[in-house]
Amino acid sequence: MRDETQADFLSWRRQSFPAKAGLTMAKFRVVDLRPGSDEREHEVTARSPKEAAEQVIGEKTVRGQRGTNDLLCRVYWQETRDTMNMVRLFRPAGKK
């Protein structure tokens, strides 16, 4: 019984976090929110939302800085047909 439970968990983990499980990379939609950017939406293949954003933006990003106007992009990805995930990524503090 324990082996079945562990197998189910590992199967779920591989589906939910393919890059962390060492499997194929996932597709992400990066919405570039920088002023003056020519192309707003990009679809890229990466191991994580942060890596996808850094491919498009070309600079380091961080998650969740409160009270800042340094929002660089939003990254969307879909783990299952019924769920859509989104993360906001910002310019690190002290960088302009």
mmCIF file of N, CA, C and O in Angstrom:
data_model
loop_
_atom_site.group_PDB
_atom_site.id
_atom_site.type_symbol
_atom_site.label_atom_id
_atom_site.label_comp_id
_atom_site.label_asym_id
_atom_site.label_seq_id
_atom_site.Cartn_x
_atom_site.Cartn_y
_atom_site.Cartn_z
ATOM 1 N N MET A 1 0.828 -1.197 0.000
ATOM 2 C CA MET A 1 0.000 0.000 0.000
ATOM 3 C C MET A 1 0.864 1.250 0.000
ATOM 4 O O MET A 1 0.581 2.199 -0.693
ATOM 5 N N ARG A 2 1.917 1.256 0.766
ATOM 6 C CA ARG A 2 2.778 2.429 0.849
ATOM 7 C C ARG A 2 3.432 2.742 -0.496
ATOM 8 O O ARG A 2 3.559 3.892 -0.880
ATOM 9 N N ASP A 3 3.859 1.727 -1.216
ATOM 10 C CA ASP A 3 4.483 1.916 -2.523
ATOM 11 C C ASP A 3 3.513 2.561 -3.511
ATOM 12 O O ASP A 3 3.899 3.401 -4.313
ATOM 13 N N GLU A 4 2.228 2.181 -3.455
ATOM 14 C CA GLU A 4 1.228 2.771 -4.342
ATOM 15 C C GLU A 4 1.036 4.251 -4.029
ATOM 16 O O GLU A 4 0.939 5.071 -4.932
ATOM 17 N N THR A 5 0.978 4.587 -2.748
ATOM 18 C CA THR A 5 0.813 5.979 -2.346
ATOM 19 C C THR A 5 2.012 6.805 -2.793
ATOM 20 O O THR A 5 1.863 7.899 -3.331
ATOM 21 N N GLN A 6 3.191 6.282 -2.601
ATOM 22 C CA GLN A 6 4.392 6.997 -3.012
ATOM 23 C C GLN A 6 4.428 7.142 -4.533
ATOM 24 O O GLN A 6 4.777 8.201 -5.045
ATOM 25 N N ALA A 7 4.040 6.119 -5.254
ATOM 26 C CA ALA A 7 4.013 6.184 -6.723
ATOM 27 C C ALA A 7 3.018 7.234 -7.188
ATOM 28 O O ALA A 7 3.290 7.987 -8.124
ATOM 29 N N ASP A 8 1.852 7.317 -6.542
ATOM 30 C CA ASP A 8 0.858 8.335 -6.891
ATOM 31 C C ASP A 8 1.406 9.728 -6.636
ATOM 32 O O ASP A 8 1.220 10.636 -7.440
ATOM 33 N N PHE A 9 2.062 9.920 -5.505
ATOM 34 C CA PHE A 9 2.636 11.224 -5.184
ATOM 35 C C PHE A 9 3.694 11.620 -6.209
ATOM 36 O O PHE A 9 3.717 12.740 -6.694
ATOM 37 N N LEU A 10 4.577 10.681 -6.548
ATOM 38 C CA LEU A 10 5.634 10.990 -7.514
ATOM 39 C C LEU A 10 5.047 11.297 -8.880
ATOM 40 O O LEU A 10 5.522 12.190 -9.583
ATOM 41 N N SER A 11 4.011 10.601 -9.268
ATOM 42 C CA SER A 11 3.335 10.875 -10.540
ATOM 43 C C SER A 11 2.742 12.284 -10.521
ATOM 44 O O SER A 11 2.888 13.042 -11.475
ATOM 45 N N TRP A 12 2.056 12.650 -9.426
ATOM 46 C CA TRP A 12 1.485 13.986 -9.300
ATOM 47 C C TRP A 12 2.586 15.046 -9.350
ATOM 48 O O TRP A 12 2.464 16.049 -10.021
ATOM 49 N N ARG A 13 3.697 14.802 -8.659
ATOM 50 C CA ARG A 13 4.796 15.760 -8.619
ATOM 51 C C ARG A 13 5.378 15.976 -10.014
ATOM 52 O O ARG A 13 5.667 17.090 -10.410
ATOM 53 N N ARG A 14 5.558 14.921 -10.774
ATOM 54 C CA ARG A 14 6.105 15.044 -12.130
ATOM 55 C C ARG A 14 5.173 15.840 -13.026
ATOM 56 O O ARG A 14 5.614 16.603 -13.859
ATOM 57 N N GLN A 15 3.874 15.666 -12.856
ATOM 58 C CA GLN A 15 2.909 16.406 -13.671
ATOM 59 C C GLN A 15 2.847 17.869 -13.253
ATOM 60 O O GLN A 15 2.750 18.756 -14.090
ATOM 61 N N SER A 16 2.901 18.125 -11.959
ATOM 62 C CA SER A 16 2.748 19.489 -11.453
ATOM 63 C C SER A 16 4.020 20.307 -11.546
ATOM 64 O O SER A 16 3.975 21.517 -11.720
ATOM 65 N N PHE A 17 5.163 19.665 -11.406
ATOM 66 C CA PHE A 17 6.444 20.357 -11.408
ATOM 67 C C PHE A 17 7.418 19.647 -12.331
ATOM 68 O O PHE A 17 8.390 19.057 -11.874
ATOM 69 N N PRO A 18 7.181 19.677 -13.646
ATOM 70 C CA PRO A 18 7.998 18.874 -14.548
ATOM 71 C C PRO A 18 9.478 19.231 -14.504
ATOM 72 O O PRO A 18 10.325 18.352 -14.564
ATOM 73 N N ALA A 19 9.810 20.492 -14.370
ATOM 74 C CA ALA A 19 11.228 20.884 -14.379
ATOM 75 C C ALA A 19 11.926 20.399 -13.119
ATOM 76 O O ALA A 19 13.057 19.936 -13.166
ATOM 77 N N LYS A 20 11.259 20.474 -11.980
ATOM 78 C CA LYS A 20 11.863 20.030 -10.725
ATOM 79 C C LYS A 20 12.056 18.521 -10.713
ATOM 80 O O LYS A 20 12.935 18.014 -10.048
ATOM 81 N N ALA A 21 11.230 17.815 -11.434
ATOM 82 C CA ALA A 21 11.343 16.362 -11.481
ATOM 83 C C ALA A 21 12.377 15.927 -12.512
ATOM 84 O O ALA A 21 12.565 14.750 -12.734
ATOM 85 N N GLY A 22 13.027 16.884 -13.166
ATOM 86 C CA GLY A 22 14.039 16.563 -14.156
ATOM 87 C C GLY A 22 13.451 16.168 -15.493
ATOM 88 O O GLY A 22 14.105 15.538 -16.309
ATOM 89 N N LEU A 23 12.200 16.532 -15.731
ATOM 90 C CA LEU A 23 11.546 16.184 -16.982
ATOM 91 C C LEU A 23 11.609 17.354 -17.954
ATOM 92 O O LEU A 23 12.346 18.298 -17.757
ATOM 93 N N THR A 24 10.804 17.300 -18.973
ATOM 94 C CA THR A 24 10.836 18.332 -20.009
ATOM 95 C C THR A 24 10.478 19.702 -19.460
ATOM 96 O O THR A 24 9.830 19.827 -18.425
ATOM 97 N N MET A 25 10.875 20.706 -20.189
ATOM 98 C CA MET A 25 10.597 22.071 -19.790
ATOM 99 C C MET A 25 9.141 22.407 -20.123
ATOM 100 O O MET A 25 8.524 21.745 -20.946
ATOM 101 N N ALA A 26 8.601 23.422 -19.474
ATOM 102 C CA ALA A 26 7.206 23.801 -19.646
ATOM 103 C C ALA A 26 7.098 25.070 -20.488
ATOM 104 O O ALA A 26 8.064 25.811 -20.639
ATOM 105 N N LYS A 27 5.890 25.320 -21.002
ATOM 106 C CA LYS A 27 5.635 26.542 -21.766
ATOM 107 C C LYS A 27 5.059 27.601 -20.836
ATOM 108 O O LYS A 27 4.188 27.315 -20.022
ATOM 109 N N PHE A 28 5.556 28.820 -20.992
ATOM 110 C CA PHE A 28 5.108 29.951 -20.192
ATOM 111 C C PHE A 28 4.749 31.099 -21.120
ATOM 112 O O PHE A 28 5.360 31.269 -22.175
ATOM 113 N N ARG A 29 3.763 31.890 -20.702
ATOM 114 C CA ARG A 29 3.412 33.112 -21.431
ATOM 115 C C ARG A 29 3.859 34.278 -20.568
ATOM 116 O O ARG A 29 3.390 34.452 -19.444
ATOM 117 N N VAL A 30 4.783 35.069 -21.086
ATOM 118 C CA VAL A 30 5.338 36.204 -20.359
ATOM 119 C C VAL A 30 4.728 37.474 -20.927
ATOM 120 O O VAL A 30 4.820 37.736 -22.130
ATOM 121 N N VAL A 31 4.091 38.267 -20.054
ATOM 122 C CA VAL A 31 3.523 39.550 -20.457
ATOM 123 C C VAL A 31 4.481 40.631 -19.968
ATOM 124 O O VAL A 31 4.613 40.868 -18.768
ATOM 125 N N ASP A 32 5.160 41.260 -20.916
ATOM 126 C CA ASP A 32 6.160 42.292 -20.622
ATOM 127 C C ASP A 32 5.441 43.589 -20.288
ATOM 128 O O ASP A 32 4.705 44.132 -21.102
ATOM 129 N N LEU A 33 5.646 44.097 -19.075
ATOM 130 C CA LEU A 33 4.960 45.306 -18.615
ATOM 131 C C LEU A 33 5.872 46.526 -18.552
ATOM 132 O O LEU A 33 5.483 47.565 -18.025
ATOM 133 N N ARG A 34 7.066 46.404 -19.110
ATOM 134 C CA ARG A 34 7.973 47.551 -19.107
ATOM 135 C C ARG A 34 7.464 48.606 -20.079
ATOM 136 O O ARG A 34 6.997 48.277 -21.169
ATOM 137 N N PRO A 35 7.563 49.887 -19.701
ATOM 138 C CA PRO A 35 7.133 50.945 -20.618
ATOM 139 C C PRO A 35 8.003 50.940 -21.880
ATOM 140 O O PRO A 35 9.211 50.747 -21.808
ATOM 141 N N GLY A 36 7.365 51.104 -23.007
ATOM 142 C CA GLY A 36 8.098 51.190 -24.263
ATOM 143 C C GLY A 36 8.488 49.869 -24.877
ATOM 144 O O GLY A 36 9.186 49.846 -25.889
ATOM 145 N N SER A 37 8.052 48.754 -24.318
ATOM 146 C CA SER A 37 8.401 47.466 -24.929
ATOM 147 C C SER A 37 7.560 47.280 -26.188
ATOM 148 O O SER A 37 6.372 47.559 -26.209
ATOM 149 N N ASP A 38 8.199 46.821 -27.256
ATOM 150 C CA ASP A 38 7.534 46.682 -28.545
ATOM 151 C C ASP A 38 6.526 45.537 -28.560
ATOM 152 O O ASP A 38 5.420 45.684 -29.027
ATOM 153 N N GLU A 39 6.940 44.398 -28.067
ATOM 154 C CA GLU A 39 6.090 43.217 -28.078
ATOM 155 C C GLU A 39 5.694 42.900 -26.647
ATOM 156 O O GLU A 39 6.540 42.719 -25.785
ATOM 157 N N ARG A 40 4.407 42.826 -26.386
ATOM 158 C CA ARG A 40 3.923 42.644 -25.019
ATOM 159 C C ARG A 40 3.920 41.194 -24.552
ATOM 160 O O ARG A 40 4.261 40.906 -23.419
ATOM 161 N N GLU A 41 3.481 40.263 -25.401
ATOM 162 C CA GLU A 41 3.348 38.865 -24.977
ATOM 163 C C GLU A 41 4.350 37.986 -25.701
ATOM 164 O O GLU A 41 4.552 38.118 -26.899
ATOM 165 N N HIS A 42 4.950 37.079 -24.928
ATOM 166 C CA HIS A 42 5.942 36.148 -25.456
ATOM 167 C C HIS A 42 5.623 34.759 -24.923
ATOM 168 O O HIS A 42 5.301 34.612 -23.752
ATOM 169 N N GLU A 43 5.734 33.762 -25.765
ATOM 170 C CA GLU A 43 5.593 32.377 -25.303
ATOM 171 C C GLU A 43 6.968 31.737 -25.377
ATOM 172 O O GLU A 43 7.605 31.732 -26.428
ATOM 173 N N VAL A 44 7.431 31.238 -24.230
ATOM 174 C CA VAL A 44 8.769 30.651 -24.158
ATOM 175 C C VAL A 44 8.711 29.311 -23.431
ATOM 176 O O VAL A 44 7.785 29.036 -22.685
ATOM 177 N N THR A 45 9.721 28.511 -23.660
ATOM 178 C CA THR A 45 9.873 27.241 -22.964
ATOM 179 C C THR A 45 11.006 27.400 -21.965
ATOM 180 O O THR A 45 12.088 27.863 -22.322
ATOM 181 N N ALA A 46 10.733 27.040 -20.707
ATOM 182 C CA ALA A 46 11.726 27.215 -19.644
ATOM 183 C C ALA A 46 11.460 26.212 -18.531
ATOM 184 O O ALA A 46 10.454 25.508 -18.540
ATOM 185 N N ARG A 47 12.362 26.189 -17.556
ATOM 186 C CA ARG A 47 12.212 25.291 -16.405
ATOM 187 C C ARG A 47 11.361 25.895 -15.293
ATOM 188 O O ARG A 47 10.858 25.172 -14.447
ATOM 189 N N SER A 48 11.244 27.233 -15.271
ATOM 190 C CA SER A 48 10.490 27.890 -14.208
ATOM 191 C C SER A 48 9.942 29.213 -14.737
ATOM 192 O O SER A 48 10.437 29.743 -15.740
ATOM 193 N N PRO A 49 8.956 29.787 -14.046
ATOM 194 C CA PRO A 49 8.438 31.094 -14.456
ATOM 195 C C PRO A 49 9.526 32.170 -14.428
ATOM 196 O O PRO A 49 9.598 33.022 -15.316
ATOM 197 N N LYS A 50 10.383 32.107 -13.430
ATOM 198 C CA LYS A 50 11.457 33.094 -13.313
ATOM 199 C C LYS A 50 12.433 32.985 -14.485
ATOM 200 O O LYS A 50 12.842 33.994 -15.058
ATOM 201 N N GLU A 51 12.791 31.771 -14.863
ATOM 202 C CA GLU A 51 13.687 31.580 -15.999
ATOM 203 C C GLU A 51 13.040 32.077 -17.295
ATOM 204 O O GLU A 51 13.699 32.693 -18.129
ATOM 205 N N ALA A 52 11.743 31.834 -17.442
ATOM 206 C CA ALA A 52 11.022 32.313 -18.630
ATOM 207 C C ALA A 52 11.062 33.838 -18.695
ATOM 208 O O ALA A 52 11.333 34.421 -19.751
ATOM 209 N N ALA A 53 10.808 34.488 -17.562
ATOM 210 C CA ALA A 53 10.826 35.951 -17.530
ATOM 211 C C ALA A 53 12.208 36.492 -17.841
ATOM 212 O O ALA A 53 12.346 37.466 -18.597
ATOM 213 N N GLU A 54 13.224 35.883 -17.295
ATOM 214 C CA GLU A 54 14.581 36.366 -17.513
ATOM 215 C C GLU A 54 15.018 36.178 -18.964
ATOM 216 O O GLU A 54 15.801 36.970 -19.485
ATOM 217 N N GLN A 55 14.480 35.161 -19.656
ATOM 218 C CA GLN A 55 14.754 35.012 -21.084
ATOM 219 C C GLN A 55 14.181 36.179 -21.874
ATOM 220 O O GLN A 55 14.821 36.698 -22.785
ATOM 221 N N VAL A 56 12.981 36.598 -21.517
ATOM 222 C CA VAL A 56 12.300 37.676 -22.241
ATOM 223 C C VAL A 56 12.833 39.042 -21.830
ATOM 224 O O VAL A 56 13.149 39.876 -22.684
ATOM 225 N N ILE A 57 12.936 39.288 -20.541
ATOM 226 C CA ILE A 57 13.308 40.603 -20.019
ATOM 227 C C ILE A 57 14.801 40.865 -20.172
ATOM 228 O O ILE A 57 15.216 41.995 -20.397
ATOM 229 N N GLY A 58 15.607 39.830 -20.016
ATOM 230 C CA GLY A 58 17.052 39.991 -20.139
ATOM 231 C C GLY A 58 17.730 40.526 -18.894
ATOM 232 O O GLY A 58 18.849 41.034 -18.958
ATOM 233 N N GLU A 59 17.058 40.436 -17.767
ATOM 234 C CA GLU A 59 17.664 40.851 -16.496
ATOM 235 C C GLU A 59 17.086 40.018 -15.366
ATOM 236 O O GLU A 59 16.064 39.354 -15.535
ATOM 237 N N LYS A 60 17.737 40.040 -14.216
ATOM 238 C CA LYS A 60 17.286 39.280 -13.057
ATOM 239 C C LYS A 60 15.944 39.815 -12.578
ATOM 240 O O LYS A 60 15.665 41.009 -12.666
ATOM 241 N N THR A 61 15.117 38.919 -12.059
ATOM 242 C CA THR A 61 13.817 39.297 -11.519
ATOM 243 C C THR A 61 13.647 38.688 -10.136
ATOM 244 O O THR A 61 14.316 37.712 -9.799
ATOM 245 N N VAL A 62 12.752 39.275 -9.353
ATOM 246 C CA VAL A 62 12.413 38.735 -8.027
ATOM 247 C C VAL A 62 10.903 38.754 -7.873
ATOM 248 O O VAL A 62 10.208 39.507 -8.546
ATOM 249 N N ARG A 63 10.422 37.921 -6.957
ATOM 250 C CA ARG A 63 8.978 37.864 -6.697
ATOM 251 C C ARG A 63 8.588 38.808 -5.576
ATOM 252 O O ARG A 63 9.363 39.054 -4.663
ATOM 253 N N GLY A 64 7.382 39.341 -5.672
ATOM 254 C CA GLY A 64 6.670 39.987 -4.588
ATOM 255 C C GLY A 64 7.338 41.078 -3.790
ATOM 256 O O GLY A 64 7.519 40.922 -2.602
ATOM 257 N N GLN A 65 7.672 42.187 -4.393
ATOM 258 C CA GLN A 65 8.151 43.335 -3.624
ATOM 259 C C GLN A 65 6.971 44.264 -3.402
ATOM 260 O O GLN A 65 6.431 44.829 -4.343
ATOM 261 N N ARG A 66 6.593 44.436 -2.160
ATOM 262 C CA ARG A 66 5.441 45.293 -1.848
ATOM 263 C C ARG A 66 5.820 46.765 -1.950
ATOM 264 O O ARG A 66 6.925 47.155 -1.610
ATOM 265 N N GLY A 67 4.854 47.550 -2.407
ATOM 266 C CA GLY A 67 5.026 48.998 -2.439
ATOM 267 C C GLY A 67 6.059 49.473 -3.447
ATOM 268 O O GLY A 67 6.713 50.477 -3.221
ATOM 269 N N THR A 68 6.186 48.775 -4.543
ATOM 270 C CA THR A 68 7.152 49.199 -5.547
ATOM 271 C C THR A 68 6.479 49.332 -6.902
ATOM 272 O O THR A 68 5.484 48.678 -7.169
ATOM 273 N N ASN A 69 7.022 50.190 -7.714
ATOM 274 C CA ASN A 69 6.508 50.367 -9.067
ATOM 275 C C ASN A 69 7.406 49.684 -10.086
ATOM 276 O O ASN A 69 7.345 49.991 -11.269
ATOM 277 N N ASP A 70 8.248 48.787 -9.646
ATOM 278 C CA ASP A 70 9.212 48.139 -10.526
ATOM 279 C C ASP A 70 8.709 46.804 -11.076
ATOM 280 O O ASP A 70 9.484 45.875 -11.269
ATOM 281 N N LEU A 71 7.411 46.713 -11.351
ATOM 282 C CA LEU A 71 6.836 45.500 -11.930
ATOM 283 C C LEU A 71 7.339 45.362 -13.366
ATOM 284 O O LEU A 71 7.184 46.267 -14.181
ATOM 285 N N LEU A 72 7.988 44.241 -13.654
ATOM 286 C CA LEU A 72 8.535 44.005 -14.992
ATOM 287 C C LEU A 72 7.608 43.174 -15.860
ATOM 288 O O LEU A 72 7.457 43.448 -17.051
ATOM 289 N N CYS A 73 7.012 42.136 -15.267
ATOM 290 C CA CYS A 73 6.191 41.249 -16.093
ATOM 291 C C CYS A 73 5.282 40.386 -15.234
ATOM 292 O O CYS A 73 5.444 40.301 -14.025
ATOM 293 N N ARG A 74 4.337 39.756 -15.920
ATOM 294 C CA ARG A 74 3.522 38.690 -15.340
ATOM 295 C C ARG A 74 3.804 37.446 -16.159
ATOM 296 O O ARG A 74 3.925 37.518 -17.381
ATOM 297 N N VAL A 75 3.880 36.322 -15.490
ATOM 298 C CA VAL A 75 4.150 35.050 -16.165
ATOM 299 C C VAL A 75 2.989 34.102 -15.878
ATOM 300 O O VAL A 75 2.617 33.907 -14.729
ATOM 301 N N TYR A 76 2.427 33.540 -16.944
ATOM 302 C CA TYR A 76 1.306 32.611 -16.839
ATOM 303 C C TYR A 76 1.748 31.225 -17.303
ATOM 304 O O TYR A 76 2.542 31.107 -18.236
ATOM 305 N N TRP A 77 1.199 30.186 -16.663
ATOM 306 C CA TRP A 77 1.407 28.822 -17.124
ATOM 307 C C TRP A 77 0.250 27.972 -16.647
ATOM 308 O O TRP A 77 -0.462 28.327 -15.723
ATOM 309 N N GLN A 78 0.064 26.862 -17.336
ATOM 310 C CA GLN A 78 -1.056 25.982 -17.057
ATOM 311 C C GLN A 78 -0.527 24.596 -16.718
ATOM 312 O O GLN A 78 0.166 23.980 -17.519
ATOM 313 N N GLU A 79 -0.841 24.127 -15.511
ATOM 314 C CA GLU A 79 -0.404 22.803 -15.083
ATOM 315 C C GLU A 79 -1.408 21.732 -15.476
ATOM 316 O O GLU A 79 -1.044 20.619 -15.797
ATOM 317 N N THR A 80 -2.685 22.072 -15.426
ATOM 318 C CA THR A 80 -3.740 21.173 -15.880
ATOM 319 C C THR A 80 -4.677 21.977 -16.762
ATOM 320 O O THR A 80 -4.569 23.203 -16.837
ATOM 321 N N ARG A 81 -5.603 21.294 -17.394
ATOM 322 C CA ARG A 81 -6.536 21.998 -18.272
ATOM 323 C C ARG A 81 -7.388 23.003 -17.519
ATOM 324 O O ARG A 81 -7.816 24.006 -18.070
ATOM 325 N N ASP A 82 -7.637 22.742 -16.259
ATOM 326 C CA ASP A 82 -8.570 23.554 -15.482
ATOM 327 C C ASP A 82 -7.921 24.662 -14.660
ATOM 328 O O ASP A 82 -8.633 25.445 -14.040
ATOM 329 N N THR A 83 -6.600 24.708 -14.594
ATOM 330 C CA THR A 83 -5.965 25.720 -13.750
ATOM 331 C C THR A 83 -5.018 26.595 -14.557
ATOM 332 O O THR A 83 -4.316 26.124 -15.436
ATOM 333 N N MET A 84 -5.023 27.871 -14.239
ATOM 334 C CA MET A 84 -4.080 28.823 -14.826
ATOM 335 C C MET A 84 -3.358 29.478 -13.653
ATOM 336 O O MET A 84 -3.989 29.917 -12.693
ATOM 337 N N ASN A 85 -2.041 29.519 -13.717
ATOM 338 C CA ASN A 85 -1.232 30.116 -12.657
ATOM 339 C C ASN A 85 -0.595 31.400 -13.162
ATOM 340 O O ASN A 85 -0.325 31.528 -14.358
ATOM 341 N N MET A 86 -0.341 32.314 -12.245
ATOM 342 C CA MET A 86 0.285 33.577 -12.608
ATOM 343 C C MET A 86 1.194 34.021 -11.473
ATOM 344 O O MET A 86 0.870 33.841 -10.302
ATOM 345 N N VAL A 87 2.332 34.597 -11.842
ATOM 346 C CA VAL A 87 3.240 35.184 -10.865
ATOM 347 C C VAL A 87 3.689 36.540 -11.405
ATOM 348 O O VAL A 87 3.874 36.705 -12.605
ATOM 349 N N ARG A 88 3.804 37.513 -10.499
ATOM 350 C CA ARG A 88 4.332 38.833 -10.864
ATOM 351 C C ARG A 88 5.809 38.872 -10.513
ATOM 352 O O ARG A 88 6.199 38.464 -9.418
ATOM 353 N N LEU A 89 6.606 39.377 -11.429
ATOM 354 C CA LEU A 89 8.051 39.464 -11.180
ATOM 355 C C LEU A 89 8.493 40.912 -11.305
ATOM 356 O O LEU A 89 8.072 41.646 -12.207
ATOM 357 N N PHE A 90 9.368 41.306 -10.377
ATOM 358 C CA PHE A 90 9.776 42.691 -10.238
ATOM 359 C C PHE A 90 11.279 42.840 -10.449
ATOM 360 O O PHE A 90 12.041 41.870 -10.354
ATOM 361 N N ARG A 91 11.703 44.075 -10.657
ATOM 362 C CA ARG A 91 13.135 44.404 -10.687
ATOM 363 C C ARG A 91 13.629 44.359 -9.243
ATOM 364 O O ARG A 91 12.952 44.843 -8.334
ATOM 365 N N PRO A 92 14.790 43.760 -9.000
ATOM 366 C CA PRO A 92 15.312 43.712 -7.626
ATOM 367 C C PRO A 92 15.497 45.117 -7.042
ATOM 368 O O PRO A 92 15.797 46.061 -7.779
ATOM 369 N N ALA A 93 15.327 45.242 -5.740
ATOM 370 C CA ALA A 93 15.486 46.534 -5.065
ATOM 371 C C ALA A 93 16.867 47.094 -5.329
ATOM 372 O O ALA A 93 17.870 46.378 -5.323
ATOM 373 N N GLY A 94 16.928 48.385 -5.576
ATOM 374 C CA GLY A 94 18.207 49.045 -5.795
ATOM 375 C C GLY A 94 18.694 49.028 -7.234
ATOM 376 O O GLY A 94 19.700 49.634 -7.557
ATOM 377 N N LYS A 95 17.982 48.346 -8.132
ATOM 378 C CA LYS A 95 18.376 48.295 -9.543
ATOM 379 C C LYS A 95 17.400 49.133 -10.352
ATOM 380 O O LYS A 95 16.223 49.042 -10.186
ATOM 381 N N LYS A 96 17.920 49.932 -11.235
ATOM 382 C CA LYS A 96 17.065 50.769 -12.108
ATOM 383 C C LYS A 96 17.422 50.601 -13.543
ATOM 384 O O LYS A 96 18.421 50.304 -14.000
#
